[in-house]
Short mmCIF file of C-alpha atoms and ligand atoms in Angstrom, two decimals:
data_model
loop_
_atom_site.label_atom_id
_atom_site.label_comp_id
_atom_site.label_asym_id
_atom_site.label_seq_id
_atom_site.Cartn_x
_atom_site.Cartn_y
_atom_site.Cartn_z
CA MET A 1 -15.22 0.48 15.37
CA GLU A 2 -14.41 -0.12 19.12
CA THR A 3 -10.70 -1.47 18.74
CA LYS A 4 -10.02 -4.69 21.24
CA ARG A 5 -7.20 -5.05 23.63
CA VAL A 6 -6.04 -8.52 24.40
CA ILE A 7 -3.48 -8.36 27.22
CA ILE A 8 -1.16 -11.76 27.02
CA LYS A 9 -0.46 -12.26 30.27
CA ASP A 10 3.52 -14.53 29.39
CA ALA A 11 4.36 -13.27 26.13
CA ALA A 12 6.93 -15.62 26.23
CA TYR A 13 4.63 -18.39 26.76
CA PRO A 14 1.23 -17.13 24.76
CA ARG A 15 -1.46 -19.26 25.48
CA ASP A 16 -4.05 -20.31 22.66
CA GLU A 17 -7.66 -18.69 24.81
CA GLU A 18 -5.58 -15.54 24.28
CA LEU A 19 -4.83 -15.47 20.82
CA MET A 20 -7.70 -17.61 19.03
CA GLU A 21 -10.34 -14.61 18.85
CA ALA A 22 -7.32 -12.48 17.00
CA ALA A 23 -6.25 -15.63 14.65
CA GLN A 24 -10.46 -15.52 14.19
CA VAL A 25 -10.44 -11.94 12.93
CA LEU A 26 -7.57 -12.63 10.62
CA ARG A 27 -8.87 -15.67 8.89
CA GLY A 28 -12.48 -13.19 8.64
CA GLY A 29 -10.77 -10.69 7.37
CA GLY A 30 -10.55 -8.14 9.62
CA LEU A 31 -7.28 -6.73 11.14
CA VAL A 32 -5.09 -7.03 14.18
CA ALA A 33 -2.42 -5.12 15.81
CA PHE A 34 0.48 -7.62 17.36
CA PRO A 35 4.22 -7.85 19.15
CA THR A 36 6.93 -9.23 16.78
CA GLU A 37 10.82 -9.38 18.23
CA THR A 38 11.43 -6.44 15.72
CA VAL A 39 8.25 -3.44 16.17
CA TYR A 40 4.65 -4.43 15.83
CA GLY A 41 2.90 -5.45 13.16
CA LEU A 42 -0.55 -4.70 11.24
CA GLY A 43 -1.78 -7.65 10.94
CA GLY A 44 -4.18 -8.91 8.00
CA ASN A 45 -4.70 -12.01 5.95
CA GLY A 46 -2.15 -12.06 3.23
CA LEU A 47 -3.63 -13.73 0.54
CA ASP A 48 -7.13 -11.25 0.71
CA GLU A 49 -6.89 -8.26 -1.56
CA ASP A 50 -9.86 -6.36 0.92
CA ALA A 51 -7.95 -7.00 4.27
CA ALA A 52 -4.39 -5.37 1.74
CA GLU A 53 -6.67 -2.47 0.82
CA LYS A 54 -8.07 -1.82 5.16
CA ILE A 55 -4.34 -2.41 5.82
CA TYR A 56 -3.54 0.18 3.72
CA ARG A 57 -6.61 2.67 4.93
CA ALA A 58 -6.03 2.30 8.30
CA LYS A 59 -2.09 3.23 8.38
CA GLY A 60 -3.22 5.72 5.70
CA ARG A 61 -0.20 4.29 3.67
CA PRO A 62 0.29 4.52 0.11
CA SER A 63 -0.52 1.33 -1.61
CA ASP A 64 2.21 0.98 -3.80
CA ASN A 65 3.98 0.16 -1.17
CA PRO A 66 4.26 -3.38 -0.40
CA LEU A 67 3.42 -5.53 2.81
CA ILE A 68 6.04 -8.38 4.22
CA LEU A 69 3.94 -11.86 4.85
CA HIS A 70 4.28 -13.42 7.70
CA ILE A 71 4.74 -17.37 8.49
CA ALA A 72 5.17 -19.13 10.94
CA ALA A 73 6.90 -22.83 9.70
CA MET A 74 9.23 -23.40 6.53
CA GLU A 75 6.07 -24.88 4.49
CA GLU A 76 4.58 -22.36 4.55
CA LEU A 77 6.82 -20.43 2.97
CA GLU A 78 7.03 -22.66 -0.66
CA PRO A 79 3.13 -21.85 -1.92
CA LEU A 80 4.02 -18.20 -1.82
CA VAL A 81 6.85 -17.65 -3.84
CA GLU A 82 8.09 -19.59 -7.11
CA ASP A 83 11.73 -19.98 -5.94
CA ILE A 84 13.38 -20.52 -3.56
CA PRO A 85 17.28 -19.86 -4.43
CA GLU A 86 19.79 -21.48 -2.59
CA GLY A 87 21.40 -18.67 -0.53
CA ALA A 88 18.17 -17.96 0.36
CA ARG A 89 17.73 -21.61 1.65
CA ARG A 90 21.19 -20.84 3.55
CA LEU A 91 19.81 -17.33 5.65
CA ALA A 92 16.78 -18.91 6.28
CA ALA A 93 18.53 -22.20 8.07
CA ARG A 94 20.90 -19.76 10.01
CA PHE A 95 18.35 -16.84 11.01
CA TRP A 96 14.56 -18.33 10.33
CA PRO A 97 12.65 -17.54 12.75
CA GLY A 98 14.43 -14.16 13.11
CA PRO A 99 14.22 -10.23 12.17
CA LEU A 100 15.58 -11.21 8.29
CA THR A 101 12.40 -10.70 5.50
CA MET A 102 13.57 -12.18 2.01
CA ILE A 103 12.63 -11.16 -1.12
CA PHE A 104 11.21 -13.65 -3.92
CA PRO A 105 9.24 -14.27 -6.93
CA LYS A 106 6.38 -14.15 -5.83
CA SER A 107 3.79 -16.79 -6.61
CA LYS A 108 0.41 -16.33 -8.06
CA ILE A 109 -1.63 -17.22 -5.28
CA VAL A 110 -0.13 -13.80 -3.39
CA PRO A 111 -2.35 -10.91 -5.03
CA TYR A 112 -0.99 -7.61 -6.20
CA GLY A 113 -2.82 -6.09 -4.17
CA THR A 114 -0.77 -7.30 -0.78
CA THR A 115 2.88 -7.26 -3.19
CA GLY A 116 2.15 -3.13 -4.38
CA GLY A 117 1.70 -4.81 -7.80
CA LEU A 118 4.92 -5.90 -7.54
CA ASP A 119 6.23 -9.09 -9.31
CA THR A 120 7.99 -10.13 -5.93
CA VAL A 121 6.82 -10.32 -2.21
CA ALA A 122 8.97 -10.11 0.73
CA VAL A 123 8.16 -12.91 3.88
CA ARG A 124 9.67 -12.97 7.17
CA MET A 125 9.34 -15.99 9.49
CA PRO A 126 9.39 -13.55 13.30
CA ALA A 127 10.82 -15.32 16.45
CA ASP A 128 8.47 -13.87 18.75
CA PRO A 129 6.27 -16.82 20.51
CA THR A 130 3.46 -14.54 20.34
CA ALA A 131 3.67 -13.05 17.01
CA ARG A 132 4.59 -16.90 15.35
CA ARG A 133 1.65 -19.02 17.89
CA LEU A 134 -1.01 -16.05 15.86
CA ILE A 135 -0.16 -16.99 12.62
CA ALA A 136 -0.09 -20.87 13.16
CA LEU A 137 -3.18 -20.24 14.78
CA ALA A 138 -4.81 -17.62 11.91
CA GLY A 139 -3.58 -20.32 9.17
CA VAL A 140 -2.90 -17.74 6.52
CA PRO A 141 0.05 -15.73 5.99
CA VAL A 142 -0.03 -12.45 7.61
CA ALA A 143 0.79 -9.76 5.81
CA ALA A 144 1.92 -7.23 8.42
CA PRO A 145 3.34 -3.80 8.14
CA SER A 146 4.44 -1.34 11.33
CA ALA A 147 1.89 -1.14 13.29
CA ASN A 148 1.57 2.48 13.10
CA THR A 149 0.61 5.54 11.14
CA SER A 150 2.53 6.16 8.17
CA GLY A 151 5.20 8.41 8.07
CA ARG A 152 5.31 8.33 12.76
CA PRO A 153 8.33 6.37 14.07
CA SER A 154 6.54 2.06 14.31
CA PRO A 155 5.31 1.27 17.24
CA THR A 156 7.79 -0.68 20.08
CA THR A 157 5.14 -0.73 22.23
CA ALA A 158 1.42 -1.65 22.95
CA ASP A 159 0.76 1.84 24.01
CA HIS A 160 2.44 3.16 20.40
CA VAL A 161 0.17 1.20 18.49
CA TRP A 162 -3.11 2.09 20.96
CA GLN A 163 -1.97 6.02 20.07
CA ASP A 164 -2.02 4.75 16.19
CA MET A 165 -4.47 2.68 15.64
CA GLU A 166 -7.24 2.98 18.29
CA GLY A 167 -10.63 2.86 16.51
CA LYS A 168 -8.96 1.93 13.29
CA ILE A 169 -7.81 -1.82 13.34
CA ASP A 170 -10.39 -4.89 15.19
CA LEU A 171 -7.85 -6.23 17.69
CA LEU A 172 -4.70 -5.01 19.31
CA VAL A 173 -2.69 -8.13 20.94
CA ASP A 174 -1.05 -6.56 24.31
CA GLY A 175 2.64 -8.56 24.24
CA GLY A 176 4.34 -5.49 26.16
CA PRO A 177 7.63 -3.40 24.58
CA VAL A 178 9.12 -5.41 22.24
CA GLY A 179 12.29 -6.72 22.59
CA ILE A 180 14.59 -4.93 19.04
CA GLY A 181 12.99 -2.32 18.44
CA LEU A 182 13.66 -1.96 14.48
CA GLU A 183 12.34 -3.70 12.28
CA SER A 184 13.67 -6.58 10.80
CA THR A 185 16.59 -6.63 7.33
CA ILE A 186 15.78 -7.09 4.39
CA VAL A 187 17.46 -9.08 1.46
CA ASP A 188 16.61 -9.30 -2.14
CA VAL A 189 16.93 -13.18 -3.23
CA SER A 190 15.58 -12.41 -6.25
CA GLY A 191 17.89 -11.25 -8.51
CA PRO A 192 21.46 -12.74 -8.75
CA VAL A 193 23.00 -10.38 -6.53
CA PRO A 194 21.46 -10.59 -3.11
CA ALA A 195 21.33 -6.89 -1.72
CA ILE A 196 20.40 -5.71 1.30
CA LEU A 197 17.53 -3.17 1.00
CA ARG A 198 16.95 -2.27 5.09
CA PRO A 199 19.40 -2.93 7.15
CA GLY A 200 18.46 -3.79 10.72
CA ALA A 201 19.42 -7.00 13.84
CA ILE A 202 20.71 -9.32 11.35
CA THR A 203 23.46 -7.20 10.36
CA ARG A 204 25.31 -7.12 6.81
CA GLU A 205 28.33 -8.77 8.78
CA MET A 206 26.20 -11.94 9.62
CA VAL A 207 24.59 -11.85 6.32
CA GLU A 208 28.39 -12.21 4.51
CA GLU A 209 29.16 -14.58 7.01
CA VAL A 210 27.06 -17.34 4.84
CA LEU A 211 26.21 -15.92 1.86
CA GLY A 212 30.36 -14.47 0.70
CA THR A 213 29.21 -11.31 -0.68
CA VAL A 214 26.00 -9.03 -0.46
CA GLU A 215 24.98 -6.18 -1.24
CA VAL A 216 23.91 -2.82 -0.05
CA ASP A 217 21.42 -0.23 -2.25
CA PRO A 218 22.24 2.63 -3.05
CA ALA A 219 18.90 3.97 -0.84
CA VAL A 220 20.38 2.70 2.08
CA ALA A 221 23.18 4.91 2.40
CA GLY A 222 21.38 8.23 1.83
CA PRO A 223 19.42 10.57 -0.73
CA MET A 224 18.47 9.02 -3.24
CA ALA A 225 20.48 10.33 -6.84
CA GLU A 226 17.78 12.13 -9.02
CA GLY A 227 15.81 10.01 -10.48
CA THR A 228 16.62 6.51 -9.44
CA ALA A 229 14.53 4.68 -7.15
CA PRO A 230 14.87 2.42 -4.37
CA LYS A 231 14.40 -1.25 -4.61
CA ALA A 232 12.16 -1.64 -1.33
CA PRO A 233 9.59 1.81 -2.37
CA GLY A 234 8.64 1.93 1.30
CA MET A 235 12.83 3.46 1.37
CA LYS A 236 11.41 6.69 -1.53
CA TYR A 237 9.28 8.14 1.93
CA LYS A 238 10.01 9.68 4.61
CA HIS A 239 9.49 7.31 6.86
CA TYR A 240 9.81 7.19 10.89
CA ALA A 241 9.53 10.07 11.09
CA PRO A 242 8.61 12.94 14.39
CA LYS A 243 7.21 15.60 14.25
CA GLY A 244 9.72 17.80 15.21
CA GLU A 245 12.50 18.79 12.99
CA LEU A 246 15.37 16.39 13.84
CA THR A 247 19.04 16.93 13.37
CA LEU A 248 21.80 14.28 12.94
CA VAL A 249 25.01 15.53 14.27
CA ARG A 250 28.52 13.85 12.67
CA LEU A 251 31.88 14.33 12.97
CA LYS A 252 33.45 14.95 9.96
CA GLU A 253 36.85 12.41 9.21
CA GLU A 254 38.67 15.44 9.25
CA THR A 255 37.93 16.21 13.21
CA VAL A 256 38.13 12.50 14.26
CA ARG A 257 41.73 12.08 12.42
CA GLU A 258 43.00 15.09 14.68
CA LEU A 259 41.02 13.96 17.07
CA ARG A 260 43.23 10.33 16.96
CA ARG A 261 46.60 12.09 17.00
CA PRO A 262 47.56 12.43 20.55
CA GLY A 263 49.73 16.37 20.22
CA SER A 264 47.56 18.23 17.61
CA THR A 265 45.88 21.01 18.36
CA LEU A 266 42.24 19.83 18.87
CA TYR A 267 43.46 16.69 20.40
CA VAL A 268 45.15 18.49 23.19
CA GLN A 269 42.15 21.72 23.89
CA VAL A 270 39.51 18.24 23.60
CA GLN A 271 41.75 16.29 26.00
CA SER A 272 41.75 19.79 28.69
CA ALA A 273 37.83 20.31 28.34
CA LEU A 274 37.16 16.54 29.41
CA ALA A 275 39.64 16.86 32.29
CA ALA A 276 38.11 19.56 33.71
CA PHE A 277 34.82 18.49 32.67
CA GLY A 278 35.51 15.50 34.96
CA MET A 279 36.79 17.61 37.77
CA SER A 280 33.66 19.97 37.41
CA LEU A 281 31.64 17.01 38.46
CA GLY A 282 34.38 16.13 41.56
CA ARG A 283 35.22 12.67 39.24
CA PRO A 284 37.50 11.52 37.47
CA PHE A 285 35.07 11.12 33.62
CA ALA A 286 36.83 7.80 32.19
CA GLN A 287 33.11 6.77 30.78
CA LEU A 288 33.68 9.53 27.56
CA ASP A 289 36.22 9.41 24.72
CA LEU A 290 37.15 12.42 23.38
CA GLU A 291 34.96 11.23 19.82
CA SER A 292 31.92 11.74 21.98
CA PHE A 293 32.53 13.75 24.55
CA TYR A 294 33.25 16.67 21.40
CA MET A 295 30.33 15.27 19.94
CA ALA A 296 27.97 15.69 22.69
CA ARG A 297 29.62 19.49 23.09
CA LYS A 298 28.50 19.93 19.99
CA VAL A 299 25.17 19.00 20.17
CA ASP A 300 24.88 20.79 23.02
CA GLU A 301 25.89 24.25 21.32
CA ALA A 302 24.04 24.02 18.70
CA ALA A 303 20.21 22.69 20.58
CA ARG A 304 20.95 26.19 23.05
CA GLN A 305 21.87 28.17 19.99
CA MET A 306 18.17 26.94 18.88
CA GLU A 307 17.15 27.35 22.77
CA GLN A 308 17.78 31.17 22.27
CA THR A 309 15.51 31.55 20.13
CA GLY A 310 12.73 30.80 22.07
CA ALA A 311 11.43 27.26 19.91
CA SER A 312 11.24 24.09 22.34
CA VAL A 313 14.69 21.76 22.10
CA GLY A 314 15.11 18.52 23.06
CA VAL A 315 18.13 16.45 22.51
CA ILE A 316 18.65 13.05 22.09
CA CYS A 317 22.07 11.66 23.75
CA THR A 318 23.48 8.55 25.72
CA ASP A 319 23.76 7.26 29.05
CA GLU A 320 27.59 8.22 28.95
CA THR A 321 27.22 11.68 27.82
CA MET A 322 23.59 12.44 29.60
CA ALA A 323 25.68 15.37 32.44
CA VAL A 324 27.65 16.95 28.89
CA TYR A 325 24.40 19.12 28.22
CA LYS A 326 23.69 22.37 29.58
CA THR A 327 20.29 21.90 27.11
CA CYS A 328 17.12 21.38 29.14
CA LEU A 329 15.33 18.71 27.77
CA LYS A 330 17.44 15.86 27.35
CA ARG A 331 16.76 11.80 26.54
CA SER A 332 18.88 9.79 26.43
CA ILE A 333 18.52 6.86 24.10
CA GLY A 334 20.77 3.71 25.49
CA LYS A 335 24.64 3.11 26.01
CA ARG A 336 26.45 4.45 23.44
CA ALA A 337 29.07 1.35 24.23
CA GLN A 338 26.07 -0.75 23.52
CA ALA A 339 23.88 -0.55 20.41
CA ASP A 340 21.26 -2.83 21.18
CA THR A 341 20.10 -0.31 24.23
CA VAL A 342 20.01 2.08 20.95
CA ALA A 343 17.98 0.48 18.62
CA HIS A 344 15.92 -0.39 21.99
CA ASN A 345 15.17 2.59 22.47
CA LEU A 346 15.18 4.74 19.54
CA TYR A 347 11.65 5.30 18.61
CA GLY A 348 10.27 5.45 21.96
CA VAL A 349 12.46 8.38 22.84
CA LEU A 350 11.74 10.05 19.19
CA ARG A 351 7.95 9.70 19.76
CA GLU A 352 8.47 11.26 23.63
CA MET A 353 9.79 14.28 21.94
CA ASP A 354 6.77 14.31 19.71
CA ASP A 355 4.12 14.19 22.70
CA LEU A 356 6.62 16.77 24.67
CA GLY A 357 5.71 18.98 21.46
CA VAL A 358 9.38 19.56 20.84
CA GLN A 359 10.01 21.70 17.57
CA TYR A 360 13.93 21.08 16.93
CA ILE A 361 15.25 17.21 17.81
CA TYR A 362 19.18 17.29 18.27
CA SER A 363 20.99 14.28 18.14
CA GLU A 364 24.71 12.49 18.09
CA SER A 365 25.43 9.58 15.67
CA PHE A 366 26.68 6.68 16.11
CA VAL A 367 29.18 4.07 14.84
CA GLN A 368 28.14 2.70 11.42
CA ASP A 369 28.95 -1.13 12.15
CA HIS A 370 26.47 -3.90 13.10
CA LEU A 371 23.71 -2.63 14.25
CA GLY A 372 25.14 0.71 14.25
CA PHE A 373 24.87 0.29 10.68
CA ALA A 374 20.62 -0.06 10.93
CA VAL A 375 21.30 2.70 13.80
CA MET A 376 22.07 5.47 11.68
CA ASN A 377 19.81 4.63 8.45
CA ARG A 378 16.88 5.01 10.81
CA LEU A 379 18.27 8.50 12.55
CA ASP A 380 19.16 9.42 8.85
CA LYS A 381 15.49 8.95 7.98
CA ALA A 382 13.90 10.04 10.43
CA ALA A 383 15.99 13.60 10.07
CA GLY A 384 15.26 13.70 6.09
CA HIS A 385 19.99 13.53 5.78
CA ARG A 386 19.54 16.70 7.60
CA ILE A 387 22.81 16.63 8.96
CA LEU A 388 25.20 18.58 10.81
CA ALA A 389 29.21 17.53 10.72
CA VAL A 390 31.13 19.50 12.92
O1 TXA B 1 10.21 -5.99 11.36
C1 TXA B 1 9.48 -5.71 10.25
O2 TXA B 1 9.66 -5.70 9.19
C2 TXA B 1 7.88 -5.23 10.86
C3 TXA B 1 7.16 -6.49 11.67
C4 TXA B 1 5.75 -6.25 11.60
O3 TXA B 1 7.57 -7.48 10.76
N1 TXA B 1 7.41 -5.13 9.54
C5 TXA B 1 8.01 -3.85 8.44
O4 TXA B 1 7.31 -3.68 7.64
O5 TXA B 1 8.81 -3.22 8.87
P1 TXA B 1 7.05 -2.44 6.86
O6 TXA B 1 5.93 -2.23 6.07
O7 TXA B 1 6.85 -1.46 7.68
O8 TXA B 1 8.46 -2.32 6.14
C6 TXA B 1 8.43 -3.14 4.75
C7 TXA B 1 9.41 -2.69 3.88
C8 TXA B 1 8.82 -1.76 2.85
O9 TXA B 1 10.12 -0.66 3.18
C9 TXA B 1 8.70 -2.19 1.54
O10 TXA B 1 8.63 -0.64 0.42
C10 TXA B 1 9.55 -3.11 1.93
O11 TXA B 1 8.93 -4.07 2.89
N2 TXA B 1 9.61 -4.56 0.49
C11 TXA B 1 7.94 -5.15 1.07
N3 TXA B 1 7.85 -6.23 0.30
C12 TXA B 1 8.96 -5.91 -0.66
C13 TXA B 1 8.76 -6.01 -2.54
N4 TXA B 1 8.41 -7.01 -2.46
N5 TXA B 1 9.92 -5.35 -2.72
C14 TXA B 1 10.66 -4.60 -1.98
N6 TXA B 1 10.67 -3.84 -0.89
C15 TXA B 1 9.39 -4.69 -0.75
MG1 MG B 2 6.77 0.77 8.45
#
């Protein structure tokens, strides 16, 4: 199949002429990849089981992994679901359109082929103007998983989509790089207690502000206990994975404690190493706190040890820690002090490591609150929970 690429001149103000063909393809049962504010989606008519089947085939994705239905307006929600709980209405009022997906009991018109056989359905109203206009023009709910080959990092640029989907889909709407770079937050509102099944840019703190409390599905925190099933079927697969073996380097709690206790042996040691490092640069190195400096040193150490075996090794660092590294191949994932830049660049950096044929990747870790919680969730999954605690 030949894939057509339609470039949107100004993705903030897409013109209907630019989207009309894509909308027709969707209505006709074909596949269209399109930008959203989170990641690129691979869309098909969500009420058409054959279109869902095509999506699974193009992605190489197991068909028990349900798809998210994308809508353009609130009225489009009602026909898709059995019930809209009060909490869901409040979340929608606050965060839709936006990077929030909610799980509802599904109505009869939603085929099991779209929900992976489940009686629930995931729905999201994206904020991206191109996505929203395309969905409105298509006039059908658009089922769209991330537009990557199953198991690869989600696409945050049109080129990423092209790498994975060229020849497998009818059309790619190229709206340039996405804004957020991590998939939407998923909140299950179908049960008695709302639960976050996947963290994202709508943070736990933000959801709690609206709902009071929200649970976090245990599958989000780490590897699943033997015999338990995550509520979001997608969370059980090795996800977001680069081809190289990724290790996430984290500070032990006791390390953090020591580094925060002026006068401790470790504190004194790292403080003077940081001062010496600043001197070696010929300028005071004020932008780095002890914890980040210590972590960067440890990541560098692990990477260089691996380099000695002759393997090709890459490091994922930050703008602030970049200068600390002696490892050859290093890429900054963004500004440590600004989690949104880290989220935005994460998948791009993982893909770049793949393109460079890196065999072993070592990454710094991040504070796990707000958006950092989602960043660490994706890094942890990409690493297959391989963690080096230092
Ligand atoms: O930001 C996003 O959500 C992007 C863009 C394209 O909108 N889409 C996306 O879709 O990330 P996908 O298919 O890659 O991830 C959807 C996740 C999967 O983990 C899936 O298991 C879960 O949502 N999911 C879908 N329907 C569900 C349901 N009924 N119950 C529980 N989890 C569900
Ligand atoms: Mg995905």
